[in-house]
Coordinates of C-alpha atoms in Angstrom, one line a residue:
X1 CA 7.9 -11.5 32.0
X2 CA 5.2 -13.0 29.7
X3 CA 6.6 -15.1 26.8
X4 CA 4.5 -16.2 23.8
X5 CA 5.3 -17.9 20.5
X6 CA 3.7 -16.7 17.3
X7 CA 4.3 -17.4 13.6
X8 CA 4.4 -13.7 12.4
X9 CA 4.7 -10.6 14.6
X10 CA 3.9 -7.3 13.0
X11 CA 5.2 -4.2 14.8
X12 CA 2.9 -1.3 13.9
X13 CA -0.9 -1.2 14.0
X14 CA -1.5 1.3 11.3
X15 CA -3.4 0.5 8.0
X16 CA -0.4 -1.3 6.5
X17 CA 0.3 -3.5 9.5
X18 CA -3.4 -4.3 10.1
X19 CA -4.0 -5.1 6.4
X20 CA -1.1 -7.5 6.5
X21 CA -2.4 -9.0 9.7
X22 CA -5.8 -9.6 8.1
X23 CA -4.2 -11.3 5.1
X24 CA -2.1 -13.6 7.2
X25 CA -4.7 -14.5 9.8
X26 CA -7.3 -15.3 7.1
X27 CA -4.7 -17.8 5.7
X28 CA -4.4 -19.6 9.0
X29 CA -1.2 -17.9 10.2
X30 CA -0.9 -17.2 14.0
X31 CA -0.5 -13.4 13.8
X32 CA 0.3 -10.8 16.5
X33 CA 0.2 -7.0 16.0
X34 CA 2.0 -4.8 18.5
X35 CA 1.1 -1.1 18.4
X36 CA 2.5 1.6 20.7
X37 CA -0.7 3.8 20.4
X38 CA -3.5 2.9 22.7
X39 CA -6.2 3.8 20.2
X40 CA -6.7 4.8 16.5
X41 CA -5.5 8.3 15.9
X42 CA -8.1 10.8 14.7
X43 CA -5.5 13.3 13.5
X44 CA -6.0 14.1 9.8
X45 CA -3.6 11.9 7.7
X46 CA -3.8 10.3 4.3
X47 CA -7.2 10.2 2.6
X48 CA -6.3 8.8 -0.9
X49 CA -6.2 5.3 -2.3
X50 CA -5.1 5.1 -5.9
X51 CA -6.4 2.8 -8.6
X52 CA -3.9 -0.1 -8.4
X53 CA -4.1 -0.2 -4.6
X54 CA -7.9 -0.3 -4.7
X55 CA -7.9 -3.0 -7.4
X56 CA -5.5 -5.3 -5.5
X57 CA -7.3 -4.8 -2.2
X58 CA -10.7 -5.6 -3.8
X59 CA -9.2 -8.8 -5.2
X60 CA -8.2 -9.8 -1.7
X61 CA -11.7 -9.0 -0.4
X62 CA -10.6 -6.1 1.8
X63 CA -12.8 -3.2 0.7
X64 CA -16.2 -4.7 0.9
X65 CA -18.6 -1.9 1.9
X66 CA -16.1 0.8 1.1
X67 CA -15.6 0.6 -2.7
X68 CA -17.9 0.1 -5.6
X69 CA -17.7 -0.7 -9.3
X70 CA -19.9 0.9 -11.9
X71 CA -17.9 0.5 -15.1
X72 CA -15.1 2.7 -16.3
X73 CA -14.8 5.9 -14.4
X74 CA -12.5 8.8 -14.4
X75 CA -11.5 10.9 -11.4
X76 CA -9.9 14.3 -11.8
X77 CA -6.6 14.7 -10.0
X78 CA -3.5 16.9 -10.0
X79 CA 0.2 16.8 -10.6
X80 CA 2.4 19.1 -8.6
X81 CA -0.7 21.1 -7.6
X82 CA -1.6 21.6 -11.3
X83 CA -5.1 20.4 -12.3
X84 CA -5.8 18.4 -15.4
X85 CA -4.6 14.9 -14.5
X86 CA -7.3 12.2 -15.0
X87 CA -7.1 8.8 -13.1
X88 CA -9.1 6.2 -15.1
X89 CA -9.8 2.6 -14.3
X90 CA -10.9 -0.1 -16.8
X91 CA -14.5 -1.2 -17.1
X92 CA -15.5 -3.6 -14.3
X93 CA -13.0 -2.2 -11.8
X94 CA -13.7 -0.2 -8.7
X95 CA -13.5 3.6 -8.7
X96 CA -10.0 4.7 -9.6
X97 CA -9.5 7.0 -6.6
X98 CA -11.0 6.0 -3.2
X99 CA -11.3 8.8 -0.7
X100 CA -11.4 7.6 2.9
X101 CA -9.8 9.1 6.0
X102 CA -6.9 6.9 7.2
X103 CA -8.6 6.4 10.6
X104 CA -11.6 4.7 8.8
X105 CA -9.3 2.4 6.9
X106 CA -7.3 1.6 10.0
X107 CA -10.5 0.6 11.9
X108 CA -11.7 -1.4 8.9
X109 CA -8.5 -3.4 8.7
X110 CA -8.3 -3.9 12.4
X111 CA -11.9 -5.3 12.4
X112 CA -11.0 -7.7 9.6
X113 CA -7.7 -8.7 11.3
X114 CA -9.4 -9.5 14.6
X115 CA -12.3 -11.3 12.9
X116 CA -9.8 -13.5 11.1
X117 CA -8.1 -14.4 14.4
X118 CA -5.2 -12.0 14.6
X119 CA -4.2 -10.7 18.1
X120 CA -3.9 -6.9 18.3
X121 CA -2.2 -5.5 21.3
X122 CA -2.3 -1.7 21.8
X123 CA -0.2 0.4 24.2
X124 CA 2.8 -1.9 23.8
X125 CA 6.1 -0.5 22.7
X126 CA 8.9 -2.7 21.3
X127 CA 12.3 -2.2 23.0
X128 CA 14.5 -4.9 21.4
X129 CA 14.6 -7.2 18.4
X130 CA 17.1 -10.1 18.3
X131 CA 17.3 -12.4 15.3
X132 CA 18.1 -16.0 16.0
X133 CA 18.8 -18.9 13.7
X134 CA 15.2 -20.0 13.3
X135 CA 13.2 -17.2 14.9
X136 CA 13.2 -13.6 16.0
X137 CA 13.0 -12.6 19.7
X138 CA 11.0 -9.5 20.4
X139 CA 11.0 -7.6 23.8
X140 CA 8.4 -5.0 24.6
X141 CA 7.0 -2.9 27.4
X142 CA 3.2 -2.8 28.0
X143 CA 0.7 -1.7 30.7
X144 CA 1.2 -5.0 32.5
X145 CA 5.0 -5.0 32.4
X146 CA 7.6 -6.6 30.2
X147 CA 6.6 -8.9 27.4
X148 CA 8.5 -11.2 25.1
X149 CA 7.6 -13.1 21.9
X150 CA 9.4 -15.6 19.7
X151 CA 8.2 -15.3 16.1
X152 CA 9.1 -17.1 13.0
X153 CA 9.1 -13.8 11.1
X154 CA 8.8 -10.2 12.1
X155 CA 7.5 -7.3 9.9
X156 CA 8.3 -3.8 10.8
X157 CA 5.3 -1.7 9.8
X158 CA 5.8 0.9 12.5
X159 CA 6.2 4.0 10.3
X160 CA 8.9 6.4 9.4
X161 CA 10.1 6.8 13.0
X162 CA 9.6 3.2 13.9
X163 CA 12.1 1.1 15.8
X164 CA 12.4 -2.1 13.9
X165 CA 14.4 -0.7 11.0
X166 CA 16.9 0.8 13.4
X167 CA 17.1 -2.2 15.8
X168 CA 17.5 -4.7 13.0
X169 CA 20.2 -2.6 11.3
X170 CA 18.6 -1.8 7.9
X171 CA 20.5 0.6 5.8
X172 CA 18.8 3.3 3.8
X173 CA 19.3 5.6 0.9
X174 CA 18.1 9.1 1.9
X175 CA 17.6 12.5 0.5
X176 CA 18.0 15.4 2.9
X177 CA 15.1 17.9 3.4
X178 CA 15.3 21.1 1.4
X179 CA 11.9 22.6 2.2
X180 CA 9.6 23.0 5.2
X181 CA 5.9 22.4 5.5
X182 CA 3.2 22.7 8.2
X183 CA -0.2 21.3 8.7
X184 CA -3.1 21.9 10.9
X185 CA -6.8 22.4 11.3
X186 CA -8.2 25.8 12.3
X187 CA -11.1 28.2 12.0
X188 CA -10.7 31.3 9.9
X189 CA -11.5 34.4 11.8
X190 CA -12.5 35.9 8.5
X191 CA -14.2 33.1 6.6
X192 CA -13.5 34.8 3.3
X193 CA -9.8 35.3 3.8
X194 CA -8.9 32.0 2.2
X195 CA -10.9 30.0 -0.3
X196 CA -10.6 26.2 -0.7
X197 CA -8.0 25.0 -3.2
X198 CA -4.3 24.9 -4.1
X199 CA -2.8 28.3 -4.1
X200 CA 0.7 29.1 -5.4
X201 CA 2.2 32.4 -4.4
X202 CA 5.7 33.9 -5.0
X203 CA 6.6 32.6 -1.5
X204 CA 5.2 29.1 -1.6
X205 CA 2.0 27.1 -1.5
X206 CA -1.2 27.0 0.6
X207 CA -3.5 24.1 0.4
X208 CA -6.9 24.8 1.9
X209 CA -9.7 22.2 2.3
X210 CA -13.0 22.6 4.1
X211 CA -13.2 20.4 7.2
X212 CA -16.8 21.0 8.3
X213 CA -18.1 22.9 11.3
X214 CA -16.5 26.1 10.0
X215 CA -13.0 24.6 10.1
X216 CA -10.4 24.3 7.3
X217 CA -7.5 21.9 6.9
X218 CA -4.4 23.9 6.1
X219 CA -1.1 22.8 4.6
X220 CA 1.8 25.1 3.8
X221 CA 5.0 24.7 1.7
X222 CA 8.0 27.0 2.1
X223 CA 10.9 26.1 -0.2
X224 CA 13.4 28.6 1.4
X225 CA 14.9 26.0 3.8
X226 CA 14.0 23.0 5.9
X227 CA 12.9 23.2 9.6
X228 CA 15.8 23.7 12.0
X229 CA 14.2 21.0 14.1
X230 CA 11.3 19.1 12.5
X231 CA 10.4 17.3 15.7
X232 CA 9.9 20.6 17.7
X233 CA 6.3 21.1 18.5
X234 CA 4.5 23.4 16.2
X235 CA 2.6 26.3 17.8
X236 CA -0.6 28.0 16.6
X237 CA 1.4 31.3 16.4
X238 CA 3.9 29.7 14.0
X239 CA 1.2 28.3 11.8
X240 CA -0.6 31.6 11.6
X241 CA 2.6 33.5 10.8
X242 CA 3.5 31.0 8.1
X243 CA 0.1 31.1 6.4
X244 CA 0.2 34.9 6.5
X245 CA 3.7 35.0 5.0
X246 CA 2.9 32.7 2.1
X247 CA -0.5 34.4 1.4
X248 CA 1.2 37.8 1.5
X249 CA -1.4 39.3 3.9
X250 CA -2.6 38.8 7.4
X251 CA -4.6 35.6 7.9
X252 CA -6.1 35.2 11.4
X253 CA -6.7 31.7 12.7
X254 CA -8.6 30.5 15.8
X255 CA -9.2 27.1 17.5
X256 CA -6.1 25.5 15.9
X257 CA -5.6 21.8 16.5
X258 CA -3.6 18.8 15.2
X259 CA -0.6 20.9 14.3
X260 CA 2.5 19.2 12.8
X261 CA 5.6 19.9 10.7
X262 CA 6.9 17.9 7.8
X263 CA 9.4 18.2 5.0
X264 CA 10.6 16.7 1.7
X265 CA 13.0 14.3 3.4
X266 CA 12.9 11.0 1.5
X267 CA 14.3 7.6 2.3
X268 CA 14.1 4.1 0.9
X269 CA 15.6 1.1 2.7
X270 CA 18.5 -0.6 0.9
X271 CA 16.7 -3.9 1.3
X272 CA 13.3 -4.9 2.6
X273 CA 14.5 -8.1 4.2
X274 CA 17.3 -9.1 6.5
X275 CA 16.9 -12.7 7.4
X276 CA 13.6 -13.2 9.1
X277 CA 12.8 -9.5 9.5
X278 CA 11.0 -7.5 6.8
X279 CA 9.9 -3.9 6.4
X280 CA 6.6 -2.5 4.9
X281 CA 5.0 0.9 4.5
X282 CA 6.6 4.0 5.9
X283 CA 9.2 1.9 7.8
X284 CA 10.6 1.0 4.3
X285 CA 10.0 4.2 2.4
X286 CA 9.1 7.9 3.1
X287 CA 8.7 10.8 0.7
X288 CA 7.1 14.2 0.4
X289 CA 3.3 13.7 0.6
X290 CA 2.3 15.1 -2.7
X291 CA -0.1 13.1 -4.9
X292 CA -1.5 10.9 -2.2
X293 CA 0.8 8.0 -3.0
X294 CA 2.1 7.1 0.4
X295 CA -0.7 5.1 1.9
X296 CA -1.3 3.3 -1.5
X297 CA 2.3 2.3 -1.7
X298 CA 2.3 0.9 1.8
X299 CA -0.9 -1.1 1.3
X300 CA 0.5 -2.5 -1.9
X301 CA 3.5 -3.7 0.2
X302 CA 1.1 -5.5 2.5
X303 CA -0.8 -7.2 -0.3
X304 CA 2.4 -8.2 -2.0
X305 CA 3.9 -9.6 1.1
X306 CA 0.9 -11.2 2.7
X307 CA 0.3 -14.2 0.4
X308 CA 4.0 -14.8 0.1
X309 CA 4.6 -14.9 3.9
X310 CA 1.5 -17.0 4.4
X311 CA 2.6 -19.7 1.9
X312 CA 6.1 -19.8 3.5
X313 CA 4.8 -20.1 7.0
X314 CA 2.4 -22.9 6.0
X315 CA 5.3 -24.8 4.3
X316 CA 3.9 -24.3 0.8
X317 CA 6.8 -22.2 -0.4
X318 CA 10.4 -21.6 0.5
X319 CA 12.0 -18.4 1.6
X320 CA 13.0 -17.8 -2.1
X321 CA 9.6 -16.3 -2.4
X322 CA 10.6 -13.4 -0.2
X323 CA 13.3 -12.4 -2.6
X324 CA 10.6 -11.2 -5.0
X325 CA 9.1 -8.9 -2.4
X326 CA 12.2 -6.8 -2.4
X327 CA 12.6 -7.0 -6.2
X328 CA 9.1 -5.9 -6.8
X329 CA 8.3 -3.4 -4.0
X330 CA 11.6 -1.5 -3.5
X331 CA 11.8 -0.2 -7.2
X332 CA 8.1 0.8 -6.8
X333 CA 9.0 2.9 -3.8
X334 CA 12.0 4.4 -5.5
X335 CA 9.7 5.5 -8.4
X336 CA 7.4 7.2 -6.0
X337 CA 10.3 9.0 -4.3
X338 CA 11.5 10.2 -7.8
X339 CA 8.1 11.4 -9.0
X340 CA 7.4 13.3 -5.7
X341 CA 10.8 15.0 -5.8
X342 CA 10.0 15.9 -9.4
X343 CA 6.6 17.4 -8.4
X344 CA 8.2 19.4 -5.6
X345 CA 10.7 20.8 -8.1
X346 CA 7.8 22.0 -10.2
X347 CA 6.2 23.5 -7.1
X348 CA 9.2 25.7 -6.2
X349 CA 8.1 29.4 -6.5
X350 CA 10.9 30.7 -8.8
X351 CA 9.7 32.5 -11.9
X352 CA 12.3 30.6 -13.9
X353 CA 10.1 27.5 -13.6
X354 CA 7.0 29.3 -15.1
X355 CA 7.7 28.1 -18.7
X356 CA 8.1 24.5 -17.5
X357 CA 4.9 24.7 -15.4
X358 CA 3.0 26.1 -18.4
X359 CA 4.3 23.3 -20.6
X360 CA 3.4 20.5 -18.1
X361 CA 0.0 22.2 -17.5
X362 CA -0.8 22.3 -21.2
X363 CA 0.1 18.7 -21.6
X364 CA -2.1 17.7 -18.8
X365 CA -5.1 19.5 -20.2
X366 CA -4.4 18.2 -23.7
X367 CA -3.9 14.6 -22.6
X368 CA -5.3 14.0 -19.1
X369 CA -5.1 10.2 -19.3
X370 CA -1.3 10.3 -19.7
X371 CA 1.6 8.3 -18.6
X372 CA 1.7 10.5 -15.5
X373 CA -1.8 9.3 -14.6
X374 CA -0.7 5.7 -14.9
X375 CA 2.4 6.4 -12.9
X376 CA 0.7 8.2 -10.0
X377 CA -2.0 5.5 -9.8
X378 CA 0.6 2.7 -10.1
X379 CA -1.4 1.2 -13.0
X380 CA 1.8 1.1 -15.2
X381 CA 3.5 -1.3 -12.8
X382 CA 5.0 -4.3 -14.6
X383 CA 6.6 -6.9 -12.3
X384 CA 9.8 -8.8 -13.1
X385 CA 8.8 -12.1 -14.8
X386 CA 10.1 -15.6 -13.9
X387 CA 10.0 -17.4 -17.2
X388 CA 12.5 -17.3 -20.0
X389 CA 11.2 -16.8 -22.6
X390 CA 8.3 -14.9 -21.1
X391 CA 4.7 -14.5 -22.3
X392 CA 3.5 -11.0 -23.0
X393 CA 1.1 -11.4 -20.1
X394 CA 3.7 -12.2 -17.4
X395 CA 4.3 -9.5 -14.8
X396 CA 1.2 -7.6 -15.9
X397 CA -2.1 -7.0 -14.1
X398 CA -5.1 -9.0 -15.4
X399 CA -8.2 -6.8 -15.7
X400 CA -11.5 -8.0 -14.2
X401 CA -12.6 -10.1 -17.1
X402 CA -15.8 -12.2 -16.9
X403 CA -15.3 -15.9 -16.6
X404 CA -17.6 -18.9 -17.3
X405 CA -16.9 -21.9 -15.2
X406 CA -18.7 -25.2 -14.5
X407 CA -19.8 -23.7 -11.2
X408 CA -21.3 -20.7 -13.0
X409 CA -20.4 -17.2 -14.1
X410 CA -17.7 -15.3 -12.1
X411 CA -14.9 -12.9 -12.7
X412 CA -11.3 -12.3 -11.7
X413 CA -12.2 -10.3 -8.6
X414 CA -14.5 -13.0 -7.2
X415 CA -12.0 -15.7 -8.1
X416 CA -9.2 -14.2 -6.2
X417 CA -11.3 -13.3 -3.2
X418 CA -11.8 -17.0 -2.4
X419 CA -8.3 -17.9 -1.2
X420 CA -4.8 -16.6 -0.7
X421 CA -3.3 -19.0 -3.1
X422 CA -2.2 -18.8 -6.7
X423 CA -4.8 -19.7 -9.3
X424 CA -4.1 -21.7 -12.4
X425 CA -6.8 -20.6 -14.8
X426 CA -7.2 -23.2 -17.6
X427 CA -9.0 -21.6 -20.6
X428 CA -10.7 -24.1 -22.9
X429 CA -9.7 -27.7 -23.7
X430 CA -6.1 -26.9 -24.6
X431 CA -5.5 -25.4 -21.2
X432 CA -6.0 -28.7 -19.5
X433 CA -2.6 -30.0 -20.5
X434 CA -1.0 -27.6 -18.0
X435 CA -2.9 -29.1 -15.0
X436 CA -0.3 -31.7 -14.2
X437 CA 2.3 -29.1 -13.4
X438 CA 0.6 -28.1 -10.1
X439 CA -0.3 -31.6 -8.8
X440 CA 2.5 -31.4 -6.3
X441 CA 1.3 -28.0 -5.0
X442 CA -2.3 -28.3 -3.9
X443 CA -1.9 -26.0 -1.0
X444 CA -0.3 -23.3 -3.0
X445 CA -2.1 -23.4 -6.3
X446 CA -5.8 -23.7 -7.0
X447 CA -6.9 -25.0 -10.4
X448 CA -9.9 -23.4 -12.1
X449 CA -11.3 -24.4 -15.6
X450 CA -13.1 -21.8 -17.6
X451 CA -14.2 -21.0 -21.2
X452 CA -11.8 -19.0 -23.4
X453 CA -11.9 -15.3 -22.7
X454 CA -11.9 -12.6 -25.3
X455 CA -8.8 -10.4 -24.9
X456 CA -6.8 -13.1 -23.1
X457 CA -5.1 -14.9 -25.9
X458 CA -3.7 -17.7 -23.8
X459 CA -4.7 -21.3 -23.0
X460 CA -3.6 -21.0 -19.4
X461 CA -2.7 -18.2 -16.9
X462 CA -1.2 -18.5 -13.5
X463 CA -2.6 -15.6 -11.4
X464 CA -1.1 -14.3 -8.2
X465 CA -3.5 -13.5 -5.3
X466 CA -2.9 -9.8 -5.9
X467 CA -4.1 -10.0 -9.5
X468 CA -0.7 -10.0 -11.4
X469 CA 0.1 -12.7 -13.9
X470 CA 3.0 -14.9 -12.7
X471 CA 3.0 -17.1 -15.9
X472 CA 1.0 -17.6 -19.1
X473 CA 1.1 -20.3 -21.8
X474 CA 3.5 -19.4 -24.5
X475 CA 6.3 -18.5 -22.1
X476 CA 8.8 -20.9 -20.4
X477 CA 7.8 -24.1 -18.7
X478 CA 5.2 -23.7 -15.9
X479 CA 7.1 -26.2 -13.7
X480 CA 10.2 -24.0 -13.9
X481 CA 8.3 -20.9 -12.9
X482 CA 6.7 -22.6 -10.0
X483 CA 10.0 -23.9 -8.7
X484 CA 11.7 -20.5 -9.1
X485 CA 8.8 -18.9 -7.2
X486 CA 8.0 -21.5 -4.5
X487 CA 10.9 -23.9 -4.4
X488 CA 10.7 -27.7 -4.9
X489 CA 7.2 -29.1 -4.8
X490 CA 5.9 -32.2 -2.9
X491 CA 5.7 -35.6 -4.6
X492 CA 2.5 -35.7 -6.7
X493 CA -0.2 -38.3 -5.9
X494 CA -1.4 -40.6 -8.6
X495 CA -4.6 -40.0 -10.3
X496 CA -6.3 -37.1 -12.2
X497 CA -5.7 -33.5 -11.1
X498 CA -8.6 -32.2 -9.2
X499 CA -9.8 -28.6 -8.8
X500 CA -8.8 -27.8 -5.3
X501 CA -11.0 -25.6 -3.2
X502 CA -10.4 -23.8 0.1
X503 CA -12.9 -22.0 2.4
X504 CA -13.2 -18.3 1.6
X505 CA -11.5 -15.6 3.7
X506 CA -13.5 -14.9 6.8
X507 CA -15.6 -11.8 6.4
X508 CA -16.8 -9.2 8.8
X509 CA -20.5 -8.1 8.5
X510 CA -19.4 -4.9 6.7
X511 CA -17.6 -7.0 4.1
X512 CA -20.7 -9.0 3.1
X513 CA -21.5 -6.6 0.3
X514 CA -22.6 -7.5 -3.2
X515 CA -19.7 -8.8 -5.3
X516 CA -18.2 -6.5 -7.9
X517 CA -20.1 -7.1 -11.1
X518 CA -18.3 -8.8 -14.0
X519 CA -16.9 -6.8 -16.8
X520 CA -19.3 -6.2 -19.6

């Protein structure tokens, strides 16, 4: 049996696990990813990244070559299959909805993780997880036999049916399935029998998307009852019969592939951390896949956890920092579960819901940039703050404002790409008085001095690596916020506070794209 020690082991090599691995490895953490699949799946899965996920990933340097920024842009979207929703991002931010197949994102994050030094093992299945006093023991089976690792921390990012959650004993709050859905790719024998789009009938929904080469991607929703056995293999005959039933006429399919069943079963783990084991992505939360929010929610888990785990492993923060991961990300998942359940309620075919659908549809058309837009895109997220009293900025996302520093012009996106640390942004001469508070934390906090910024009415702002404001002048003492976030600091050295620099995250060739332009 092979035995190896690592600092963080990630079980699950999908986009969430690989994004987290890239974050950790780029911060100098010895990172291992264990994935049961031998290669990236090409089955159609998620294709949508929403605005806040894109904004956070860009700030961590993860979407170079995939996303772009051309000022404020609006992308039409839907709510419960009804058109009219508009997802808008502020000026200077990337496009508000990034459409990429999940397999492309998975390959992208794997390339970044490997380039940063993470070890990715495919074809290895975890069989046991044992938590010890100061580490976690993992046992697995691979092509070469049994394997074992001792890790400081383990993250279960192995999906809805993953093993880490069950092996570690995580409890969950779940919502039983009430509806059945099917998915597959096929060729229409009569190409005119179904047109692309979202189609509601008195029996359910059909979602039809062109897939190229004469194929269409089909999804069905039948609200009569859930599948008797969701894990039973779906046949081409069943899919054809279901499509025909919902359409109310015979639809003939050929060359079917990538068939699967799913439902509106939903689950959120009762906690995202038990000791040294944490959950992220679908291992922590699953919901009905309406609105394209699942992948975005999981990647926001990874970005939230990555810098916290890296600081703790490097000894720059205590485990108290992990507590905020659960406080911040579990409520976000619960909100997604709630809004997807609400959307499914609107999608049920009963005529008694017609007045409600008409009302919601008219509101969407009259006010497309609504609270629903901010909710679906997660741009309305406000994190719990650590200061008392708190500044109005704390817990909020700082837009990509332009910055003028002694090193030249920059912006928030460029600033946060440079390291996985917190950034204390000192704005103008008055901001310098706060520099002493971080002298004991050079490895956790980078100090940057800049000219005052229009729209940021504060002398100093403490920025998290994901772009959220942890503290701002006008709230409680900065020292207290840092201690509540990171634990006690190290004794400060004598002498003036210096601006601390750290080498930028390693980049793959695809990531060496022009920086996102500053806000105008």
